Coordinates of C-alpha atoms (C1' of nucleotides) in Angstrom, one line a residue:
Chain A
X1 CA 0.0 0.0 0.0
X2 CA 1.7 3.1 -1.2
X3 CA -0.5 5.7 0.4
X4 CA 0.1 4.4 3.9
X5 CA 3.9 4.5 3.4
X6 CA 3.7 8.0 2.1
X7 CA 1.5 9.0 5.0
X8 CA 4.1 7.6 7.4
X9 CA 6.9 9.5 5.7
X10 CA 5.0 12.7 5.8
X11 CA 4.1 12.2 9.4
X12 CA 7.7 11.6 10.3
X13 CA 8.7 14.6 8.4
X14 CA 6.1 16.7 10.2
X15 CA 7.5 15.5 13.5
X16 CA 11.0 16.5 12.4
X17 CA 10.4 20.1 11.7
X18 CA 7.0 21.3 12.6
X19 CA 6.7 23.7 9.7
X20 CA 6.2 23.5 5.9
X21 CA 9.5 24.2 4.2
X22 CA 8.2 27.1 2.2
X23 CA 8.1 26.1 -1.4
X24 CA 7.9 29.6 -2.7
X25 CA 5.0 28.6 -5.0
X26 CA 3.3 31.0 -7.3
X27 CA 0.2 30.8 -5.2
X28 CA 2.1 32.0 -2.2
X29 CA 3.7 34.8 -4.0
X30 CA 0.3 35.9 -5.3
X31 CA -1.1 35.7 -1.8
X32 CA 1.6 37.8 -0.2
X33 CA 1.7 40.2 -3.1
X34 CA -2.1 40.9 -3.1
X35 CA -2.2 41.1 0.6
X36 CA 0.7 43.6 0.6
X37 CA -1.1 45.6 -2.1
X38 CA -4.2 45.8 0.1
X39 CA -2.1 46.8 3.1
X40 CA -0.2 49.6 1.4
X41 CA -3.3 51.0 -0.2
X42 CA -2.7 50.0 -3.8
X43 CA -6.0 48.1 -3.7
X44 CA -8.4 50.0 -1.6
X45 CA -11.6 48.8 0.0
X46 CA -14.5 48.8 -2.4
X47 CA -12.2 48.0 -5.3
X48 CA -13.0 45.1 -7.5
X49 CA -10.1 42.7 -8.2
X50 CA -9.8 41.0 -11.5
X51 CA -8.1 37.6 -11.7
X52 CA -6.9 38.4 -15.2
X53 CA -5.3 41.7 -14.3
X54 CA -3.7 40.3 -11.2
X55 CA -2.4 37.3 -13.1
X56 CA -1.0 39.5 -15.8
X57 CA 0.6 41.9 -13.3
X58 CA 2.2 39.1 -11.4
X59 CA 3.4 37.3 -14.5
X60 CA 1.5 34.1 -13.8
X61 CA -1.7 32.3 -14.8
X62 CA -5.1 32.8 -13.2
X63 CA -4.9 29.5 -11.3
X64 CA -2.5 30.5 -8.5
X65 CA -4.2 33.9 -8.4
X66 CA -7.5 32.2 -7.8
X67 CA -6.0 30.1 -5.0
X68 CA -4.6 33.2 -3.4
X69 CA -8.0 35.0 -3.6
X70 CA -9.8 32.2 -1.9
X71 CA -7.3 32.2 0.9
X72 CA -7.6 36.0 1.2
X73 CA -11.3 35.6 1.5
X74 CA -10.9 33.1 4.3
X75 CA -8.6 35.5 6.0
X76 CA -11.2 38.3 5.8
X77 CA -9.5 40.6 3.3
X78 CA -11.9 40.3 0.4
X79 CA -15.3 39.0 -0.4
X80 CA -15.8 36.8 -3.4
X81 CA -19.1 37.1 -5.1
X82 CA -19.6 34.0 -7.3
X83 CA -19.4 34.7 -11.0
X84 CA -18.9 38.4 -10.3
X85 CA -15.6 39.0 -8.7
X86 CA -13.6 39.7 -5.6
X87 CA -14.3 42.9 -3.6
X88 CA -11.8 44.3 -1.2
X89 CA -13.5 44.5 2.1
X90 CA -13.9 47.6 4.0
X91 CA -13.7 47.4 7.8
X92 CA -16.8 48.9 9.2
X93 CA -16.6 50.9 12.4
X94 CA -18.3 48.2 14.2
X95 CA -15.9 45.6 13.0
X96 CA -12.9 47.8 13.9
X97 CA -14.3 48.1 17.4
X98 CA -14.9 44.3 17.6
X99 CA -11.4 43.5 16.4
X100 CA -9.9 45.8 19.0
X101 CA -12.1 44.4 21.6
X102 CA -11.3 40.8 20.7
X103 CA -7.6 41.5 20.9
X104 CA -8.1 43.2 24.2
X105 CA -9.8 40.1 25.6
X106 CA -7.1 37.8 24.3
X107 CA -4.2 39.9 25.6
X108 CA -5.8 40.6 29.0
X109 CA -6.6 36.9 29.3
X110 CA -3.1 35.9 28.4
X111 CA -1.7 38.0 31.1
X112 CA -4.3 36.9 33.6
X113 CA -3.5 33.3 32.9
X114 CA 0.2 33.7 33.3
X115 CA 1.9 33.1 36.6
X116 CA 3.4 35.9 38.6
X117 CA 6.9 34.7 37.5
X118 CA 6.0 34.7 33.9
X119 CA 4.6 38.1 34.2
X120 CA 7.7 39.4 35.7
X121 CA 9.9 37.7 33.2
X122 CA 7.8 39.2 30.5
X123 CA 8.2 42.7 31.9
X124 CA 11.9 42.2 32.0
X125 CA 12.0 41.0 28.4
X126 CA 9.7 43.8 27.0
X127 CA 11.1 46.8 28.7
X128 CA 14.3 47.0 26.7
X129 CA 12.2 47.1 23.5
X130 CA 10.6 50.4 24.3
X131 CA 13.6 52.4 23.2
X132 CA 13.6 50.7 19.8
X133 CA 9.9 51.5 19.5
X134 CA 10.6 55.2 20.2
X135 CA 13.4 55.3 17.7
X136 CA 11.3 53.7 15.0
X137 CA 8.5 56.2 15.6
X138 CA 10.9 59.2 15.7
X139 CA 12.4 58.0 12.4
X140 CA 8.9 57.7 11.0
X141 CA 9.7 54.1 10.2
X142 CA 6.1 52.8 10.2
X143 CA 6.9 49.3 9.1
X144 CA 9.6 49.0 11.7
X145 CA 7.3 50.2 14.5
X146 CA 4.4 48.0 13.4
X147 CA 6.6 45.0 13.6
X148 CA 7.8 46.0 17.0
X149 CA 4.4 46.8 18.4
X150 CA 2.8 43.7 17.0
X151 CA 5.5 41.6 18.6
X152 CA 5.0 43.6 21.8
X153 CA 1.3 42.9 22.0
X154 CA 1.7 39.3 20.9
X155 CA 3.8 38.6 23.9
X156 CA 0.8 39.2 26.2
X157 CA -1.2 36.5 24.4
X158 CA 1.8 34.2 24.3
X159 CA 2.0 34.5 28.1
X160 CA -0.9 32.1 28.4
X161 CA 1.1 29.4 26.7
X162 CA -1.8 28.5 24.4
X163 CA -0.7 28.2 20.8
X164 CA -4.3 28.0 19.5
X165 CA -5.1 31.4 21.1
X166 CA -1.9 32.8 19.8
X167 CA -2.8 31.8 16.3
X168 CA -6.2 33.4 16.7
X169 CA -4.6 36.6 17.9
X170 CA -2.3 36.6 14.9
X171 CA -5.2 36.5 12.5
X172 CA -6.8 39.4 14.3
X173 CA -3.6 41.4 14.3
X174 CA -3.2 40.8 10.7
X175 CA -6.3 42.7 9.9
X176 CA -5.4 45.4 12.3
X177 CA -2.3 46.3 10.3
X178 CA -4.7 48.1 8.1
X179 CA -5.6 50.3 11.0
X180 CA -2.1 51.1 12.0
X181 CA -1.3 52.2 8.5
X182 CA -4.4 54.4 8.4
X183 CA -3.5 56.0 11.7
X184 CA 0.2 56.6 10.9
X185 CA 0.0 60.4 11.4
X186 CA -1.6 60.0 14.8
X187 CA 1.1 57.5 15.7
X188 CA 3.9 59.9 14.7
X189 CA 2.3 62.7 16.6
X190 CA 1.9 60.7 19.8
X191 CA 5.3 59.1 20.1
X192 CA 6.0 59.7 23.7
X193 CA 2.4 59.0 24.7
X194 CA 2.4 55.7 22.9
X195 CA 5.7 54.6 24.5
X196 CA 4.5 55.8 27.9
X197 CA 1.4 53.7 27.5
X198 CA 3.4 50.7 26.6
X199 CA 5.6 51.4 29.6
X200 CA 2.6 51.6 31.9
X201 CA 1.5 48.2 30.6
X202 CA 4.8 46.8 31.7
X203 CA 4.5 48.4 35.1
X204 CA 1.1 46.7 35.6
X205 CA 2.8 43.4 34.8
X206 CA 5.5 44.1 37.4
X207 CA 2.9 45.1 39.9
X208 CA 1.2 41.8 39.4
X209 CA -2.0 43.6 38.7
X210 CA -3.9 41.9 35.8
X211 CA -7.0 43.9 36.3
X212 CA -5.0 47.1 36.1
X213 CA -3.3 45.8 33.0
X214 CA -6.6 45.1 31.3
X215 CA -7.8 48.6 32.1
X216 CA -4.6 50.2 30.9
X217 CA -4.7 48.1 27.8
X218 CA -8.3 49.3 27.1
X219 CA -7.2 52.9 27.4
X220 CA -4.2 52.3 25.2
X221 CA -6.3 50.7 22.4
X222 CA -8.8 53.5 22.5
X223 CA -6.0 56.1 22.4
X224 CA -4.4 54.5 19.4
X225 CA -7.3 53.5 17.3
X226 CA -9.4 56.6 18.2
X227 CA -12.7 57.1 19.9
X228 CA -14.6 55.3 17.2
X229 CA -14.1 52.2 19.3
X230 CA -17.0 53.3 21.4
X231 CA -18.5 51.2 24.1
X232 CA -18.2 47.7 22.8
Chain B
X1 CA -14.5 52.5 -16.0
X2 CA -16.3 49.2 -15.7
X3 CA -14.6 47.9 -12.6
X4 CA -15.9 50.8 -10.5
X5 CA -19.4 50.2 -11.6
X6 CA -19.1 46.6 -10.8
X7 CA -17.7 47.4 -7.4
X8 CA -20.6 49.7 -6.7
X9 CA -23.1 47.0 -7.7
X10 CA -21.4 44.4 -5.6
X11 CA -21.2 46.8 -2.6
X12 CA -24.9 47.5 -3.0
X13 CA -25.7 43.9 -3.2
X14 CA -23.5 43.1 -0.2
X15 CA -25.4 45.7 1.7
X16 CA -28.7 44.2 0.7
X17 CA -28.2 40.7 2.1
X18 CA -25.1 40.4 4.2
X19 CA -24.3 36.9 3.0
X20 CA -23.1 35.3 -0.2
X21 CA -26.1 33.6 -1.9
X22 CA -24.6 30.2 -1.7
X23 CA -23.8 29.1 -5.3
X24 CA -23.6 25.4 -4.5
X25 CA -20.3 25.3 -6.4
X26 CA -18.4 22.1 -6.9
X27 CA -15.7 23.5 -4.6
X28 CA -18.1 23.9 -1.8
X29 CA -19.5 20.4 -2.3
X30 CA -16.0 19.0 -2.2
X31 CA -15.2 21.0 1.0
X32 CA -18.3 19.8 2.9
X33 CA -17.9 16.2 1.6
X34 CA -14.2 15.9 2.6
X35 CA -14.8 17.6 5.9
X36 CA -17.7 15.3 6.6
X37 CA -15.6 12.3 5.7
X38 CA -13.0 13.4 8.1
X39 CA -15.6 13.9 10.8
X40 CA -17.2 10.5 10.4
X41 CA -14.0 8.7 10.4
X42 CA -13.9 7.8 6.7
X43 CA -10.6 9.6 6.4
X44 CA -8.7 9.1 9.6
X45 CA -5.7 11.2 11.0
X46 CA -2.5 10.1 9.4
X47 CA -4.2 9.2 6.1
X48 CA -2.9 10.8 2.9
X49 CA -5.5 12.3 0.7
X50 CA -5.0 12.1 -3.1
X51 CA -6.5 14.8 -5.2
X52 CA -7.1 12.4 -8.0
X53 CA -8.9 9.9 -5.9
X54 CA -11.1 12.5 -4.2
X55 CA -11.9 14.1 -7.6
X56 CA -12.9 10.7 -9.0
X57 CA -15.0 9.8 -6.0
X58 CA -16.8 13.1 -6.0
X59 CA -17.3 13.0 -9.8
X60 CA -15.5 16.3 -10.5
X61 CA -12.1 17.4 -11.6
X62 CA -9.1 18.1 -9.5
X63 CA -9.6 21.9 -9.6
X64 CA -12.5 22.2 -7.1
X65 CA -10.9 19.5 -4.9
X66 CA -7.7 21.4 -4.8
X67 CA -9.6 24.5 -3.7
X68 CA -11.4 22.6 -1.0
X69 CA -8.1 21.1 0.3
X70 CA -6.5 24.5 0.7
X71 CA -9.5 25.7 2.6
X72 CA -9.4 22.6 4.8
X73 CA -5.8 23.3 5.5
X74 CA -6.6 26.9 6.6
X75 CA -9.3 25.5 8.8
X76 CA -6.8 23.2 10.5
X77 CA -8.2 19.8 9.2
X78 CA -5.3 18.8 7.0
X79 CA -1.7 19.7 6.3
X80 CA -0.6 20.1 2.8
X81 CA 3.0 19.1 2.0
X82 CA 4.0 20.7 -1.2
X83 CA 4.4 18.3 -4.1
X84 CA 3.7 15.4 -1.7
X85 CA 0.1 15.5 -0.6
X86 CA -2.4 16.3 2.0
X87 CA -2.2 14.6 5.4
X88 CA -5.2 14.4 7.7
X89 CA -4.1 16.1 10.9
X90 CA -4.2 14.4 14.2
X91 CA -5.1 16.5 17.2
X92 CA -2.4 16.2 19.8
X93 CA -3.4 16.0 23.4
X94 CA -1.9 19.4 23.9
X95 CA -3.9 20.8 21.0
X96 CA -7.1 19.3 22.3
X97 CA -6.5 20.9 25.7
X98 CA -5.7 24.2 24.1
X99 CA -8.8 24.1 22.0
X100 CA -11.0 23.4 25.0
X101 CA -9.2 26.1 27.0
X102 CA -9.6 28.6 24.3
X103 CA -13.3 27.9 24.1
X104 CA -13.6 28.2 27.8
X105 CA -12.0 31.6 27.7
X106 CA -14.3 32.8 24.9
X107 CA -17.5 31.5 26.5
X108 CA -16.6 32.7 30.0
X109 CA -15.7 36.1 28.6
X110 CA -18.9 36.3 26.6
X111 CA -20.9 35.8 29.7
X112 CA -18.8 38.2 31.7
X113 CA -19.2 40.9 29.2
X114 CA -23.0 40.5 29.0
X115 CA -25.2 42.6 31.1
X116 CA -27.3 41.1 33.9
X117 CA -30.4 41.4 31.8
X118 CA -28.8 39.7 28.8
X119 CA -27.7 36.9 31.2
X120 CA -31.1 36.4 32.5
X121 CA -32.7 36.5 29.1
X122 CA -30.1 33.9 28.0
X123 CA -31.0 31.7 30.8
X124 CA -34.6 31.9 30.0
X125 CA -34.0 31.0 26.4
X126 CA -31.6 28.1 27.0
X127 CA -33.5 26.3 29.7
X128 CA -36.2 24.9 27.5
X129 CA -33.5 23.4 25.3
X130 CA -32.3 21.0 28.0
X131 CA -35.1 18.6 27.4
X132 CA -34.3 18.3 23.7
X133 CA -30.7 17.6 24.6
X134 CA -31.7 14.8 27.0
X135 CA -34.0 13.3 24.4
X136 CA -31.3 13.4 21.7
X137 CA -28.8 11.7 24.0
X138 CA -31.3 9.0 25.1
X139 CA -32.1 8.3 21.5
X140 CA -28.4 8.0 20.8
X141 CA -28.8 10.7 18.2
X142 CA -25.3 12.0 18.2
X143 CA -25.7 14.4 15.3
X144 CA -28.8 15.9 16.9
X145 CA -27.1 16.3 20.3
X146 CA -24.0 17.8 18.8
X147 CA -26.0 20.4 17.0
X148 CA -27.9 21.2 20.1
X149 CA -24.9 21.4 22.4
X150 CA -22.9 23.5 19.9
X151 CA -25.7 26.0 19.7
X152 CA -26.0 25.9 23.5
X153 CA -22.3 26.8 24.0
X154 CA -22.3 29.3 21.1
X155 CA -25.0 31.3 22.9
X156 CA -22.5 32.2 25.7
X157 CA -20.1 33.7 23.2
X158 CA -22.8 35.5 21.4
X159 CA -23.8 37.1 24.7
X160 CA -20.9 39.5 24.3
X161 CA -22.4 40.8 21.1
X162 CA -19.0 40.6 19.3
X163 CA -19.3 39.0 15.8
X164 CA -15.6 38.6 15.4
X165 CA -15.4 36.6 18.6
X166 CA -18.3 34.5 17.6
X167 CA -16.6 33.7 14.3
X168 CA -13.5 32.7 16.1
X169 CA -15.4 30.5 18.4
X170 CA -17.1 28.8 15.5
X171 CA -13.8 27.8 14.0
X172 CA -12.8 26.3 17.3
X173 CA -16.0 24.5 17.7
X174 CA -15.7 23.0 14.3
X175 CA -12.5 21.2 15.2
X176 CA -14.1 20.1 18.4
X177 CA -16.8 18.2 16.6
X178 CA -14.1 15.6 16.1
X179 CA -13.8 15.2 19.9
X180 CA -17.5 14.9 20.5
X181 CA -17.7 12.1 17.9
X182 CA -14.7 10.4 19.5
X183 CA -16.3 10.5 23.0
X184 CA -19.8 9.4 21.9
X185 CA -19.8 6.4 24.2
X186 CA -18.9 8.6 27.2
X187 CA -21.6 11.0 26.2
X188 CA -24.3 8.3 26.0
X189 CA -23.3 7.0 29.4
X190 CA -23.4 10.4 31.1
X191 CA -26.7 11.6 29.9
X192 CA -28.1 12.9 33.1
X193 CA -24.7 14.3 34.3
X194 CA -24.3 16.2 31.1
X195 CA -27.7 17.7 31.2
X196 CA -27.2 18.5 34.9
X197 CA -24.0 20.3 34.1
X198 CA -25.7 22.3 31.4
X199 CA -28.5 23.2 33.9
X200 CA -26.0 24.3 36.5
X201 CA -24.5 26.7 33.9
X202 CA -27.9 28.2 33.4
X203 CA -28.2 28.5 37.1
X204 CA -25.0 30.5 37.4
X205 CA -26.4 32.8 34.7
X206 CA -29.5 33.3 36.7
X207 CA -27.5 33.9 39.9
X208 CA -25.6 36.6 38.0
X209 CA -22.4 34.9 38.9
X210 CA -19.9 35.0 36.0
X211 CA -17.0 33.7 38.1
X212 CA -19.1 30.7 39.2
X213 CA -20.1 30.2 35.6
X214 CA -16.5 30.1 34.5
X215 CA -15.7 27.5 37.1
X216 CA -18.7 25.4 36.3
X217 CA -17.8 25.6 32.6
X218 CA -14.3 24.5 33.3
X219 CA -15.6 21.5 35.2
X220 CA -18.0 20.7 32.5
X221 CA -15.4 20.7 29.8
X222 CA -13.1 18.5 31.8
X223 CA -15.9 16.0 32.4
X224 CA -16.9 15.9 28.8
X225 CA -13.5 15.8 27.2
X226 CA -11.8 13.7 29.8
X227 CA -8.9 14.3 32.2
X228 CA -6.4 14.7 29.3
X229 CA -7.2 18.3 29.5
X230 CA -4.8 18.7 32.4
X231 CA -3.8 22.0 33.9
X232 CA -3.7 24.3 30.9
Chain C
dA1 C1' 26.1 -8.5 0.9
dG2 C1' 25.9 -3.4 1.3
dG3 C1' 25.5 1.0 -0.6
dA4 C1' 25.2 4.5 -4.2
dT5 C1' 22.7 5.5 -8.3
dA6 C1' 19.4 5.7 -12.1
dC7 C1' 14.8 4.9 -13.3
dA8 C1' 9.8 4.7 -13.1
dA9 C1' 5.5 5.7 -11.1
dC10 C1' 3.2 8.4 -8.6
dT11 C1' 2.2 12.9 -6.7
dT12 C1' 1.1 18.1 -6.9
dG13 C1' 1.6 22.8 -9.2
dT14 C1' 0.6 25.6 -13.2
dA15 C1' -1.2 26.9 -17.7
dT16 C1' -4.6 26.8 -21.0
dC17 C1' -9.1 25.9 -22.8
dC18 C1' -14.1 25.8 -22.6
dA19 C1' -18.6 26.6 -20.5
dA20 C1' -21.8 29.3 -17.8
dG21 C1' -23.4 33.5 -15.7
dC22 C1' -24.0 38.3 -14.6
dA23 C1' -24.0 43.4 -15.7
dG24 C1' -24.7 47.0 -18.6
dA25 C1' -25.5 49.3 -23.4
dG26 C1' -28.4 50.0 -26.7
dG27 C1' -32.2 49.7 -29.5
dA28 C1' -37.1 48.2 -30.3
dT29 C1' -41.7 48.8 -28.7
dG30 C1' -45.6 50.3 -26.0
Chain D
dC1 C1' -40.7 59.3 -22.8
dA2 C1' -40.6 54.9 -20.1
dT3 C1' -40.0 49.9 -20.3
dC4 C1' -38.6 45.7 -21.7
dC5 C1' -35.6 42.8 -24.3
dT6 C1' -31.6 41.2 -26.6
dC7 C1' -27.1 41.1 -27.2
dT8 C1' -22.3 41.9 -26.2
dG9 C1' -18.4 42.0 -23.4
dC10 C1' -16.7 41.0 -19.5
dT11 C1' -16.3 38.1 -15.5
dT12 C1' -15.5 33.6 -12.8
dG13 C1' -16.0 28.2 -12.4
dG14 C1' -14.4 23.9 -13.9
dA15 C1' -12.0 20.5 -16.9
dT16 C1' -8.0 19.1 -19.2
dA17 C1' -3.2 19.1 -20.5
dC18 C1' 1.3 19.6 -19.3
dA19 C1' 5.5 20.6 -16.3
dA20 C1' 8.0 19.8 -12.3
dG21 C1' 9.0 17.4 -8.1
dT22 C1' 9.3 13.4 -4.8
dT23 C1' 9.5 8.7 -3.4
dG24 C1' 10.1 3.9 -3.8
dT25 C1' 12.4 0.3 -6.3
dA26 C1' 15.4 -2.0 -9.2
dT27 C1' 20.0 -2.2 -10.8
dC28 C1' 24.8 -1.9 -10.9
dC29 C1' 29.2 -1.4 -8.8
dT30 C1' 32.4 -2.3 -5.0

DNA sequence: AGGATACAACTTGTATCCAAGCAGAGGATG
DNA sequence: CATCCTCTGCTTGGATACAAGTTGTATCCT
């Protein structure tokens, strides 16, 4: 039986290195390219994506483009209307608020679940990153700052030690990149405030005060993403 | 510009009915069929799925099967190894525990976020369902009970009024169907206990006791899914 | 016999081709 | 002038053909 043998081999391989070795397939390139184009504003919400145009622009056939589009739909970036096309989704105010709220829940819960030791270790690990964040902001290096702040916030979820939760948080964060890009000016204007808010989060960790952490986090998210969050 | 017009039309349409009109495409049929086959044990973890065989069995070409497989991978059912094949994933003990824990967090948080009124209304709405659950279990109607219990637990997440969270919970629940099927015998043996645990959850809602709800829910999940949950 | 190597049979990934469907333009008709 | 209808041009959905990769096996050499 050939299939069984192959299954064994694949299972073994999966055990060896837990990740797919990245084949750099055309479908993946299409996925990252289109996603990047949405993120940097090349394709704006409400725009209709044509498989043909994308395929031509990317120098490949429609097949991998289609594959990428379905994935992008599953990830919430676009909506595919059968036989009509793919529409770049706009995040409604409500959805923005819900995203931020969901992240708030996951991060606060991550910290709450962690032990006092983990919390303190986390604080020690995060504090040195604050300077890098400030530098990125001052240099108006948006991509750099986004990377840093995403890792920063991800740490809180990771503290719970639950990979499933971390994966969920990643998906949410991904959609939120859009927001960070949109609020770039606000970010650059509020350098010290942002860093100070991050610092106060760390302080709540040190003080072993999960409730205070959650409250501070709520304030931080509202300050960053604006008052449109509203009472969720 | 034609694309703009089409985008407008699609946007209008999307506003009309918030959901895609279900085109019953071959890709969707493949998705549901393969997913069902994994759920009912036809394709077991460790098995290698061949696009050719699936396409032949489903009476369609490889194209929609491929599309279905990529979606199934994104949903966590299989792992695709490039140029080698698709392996039905096995849920490790750790992953099982993490899934249950993540659901616990989302449900408990949903209840905690809800107002006292919503909690009471929820209790009133859920209590009449308990009888149906018992009947399904006594009739050994696993599918019926699974549908009921999933709706039951989903209600707690919904209580927070956050659609993003609800969607996340749905994805988790989907993977957990596998567990419920695996534990069918335990379920059928613990009919009264299961219903009683559900009833005590409702009581905690009525008592306006979110903390007690979370504790009861934790106990319930451990009882249902077994002690392998461990201390997450 | 043991090990490296070449081959063969399978797999998936991509390109191309054909069919089906929707949206809009434009004219015929009341 | 309003309304309906057809028809055209576009789109996506699916099927097929082909290219590229991987694995297991047989073979050859040491």
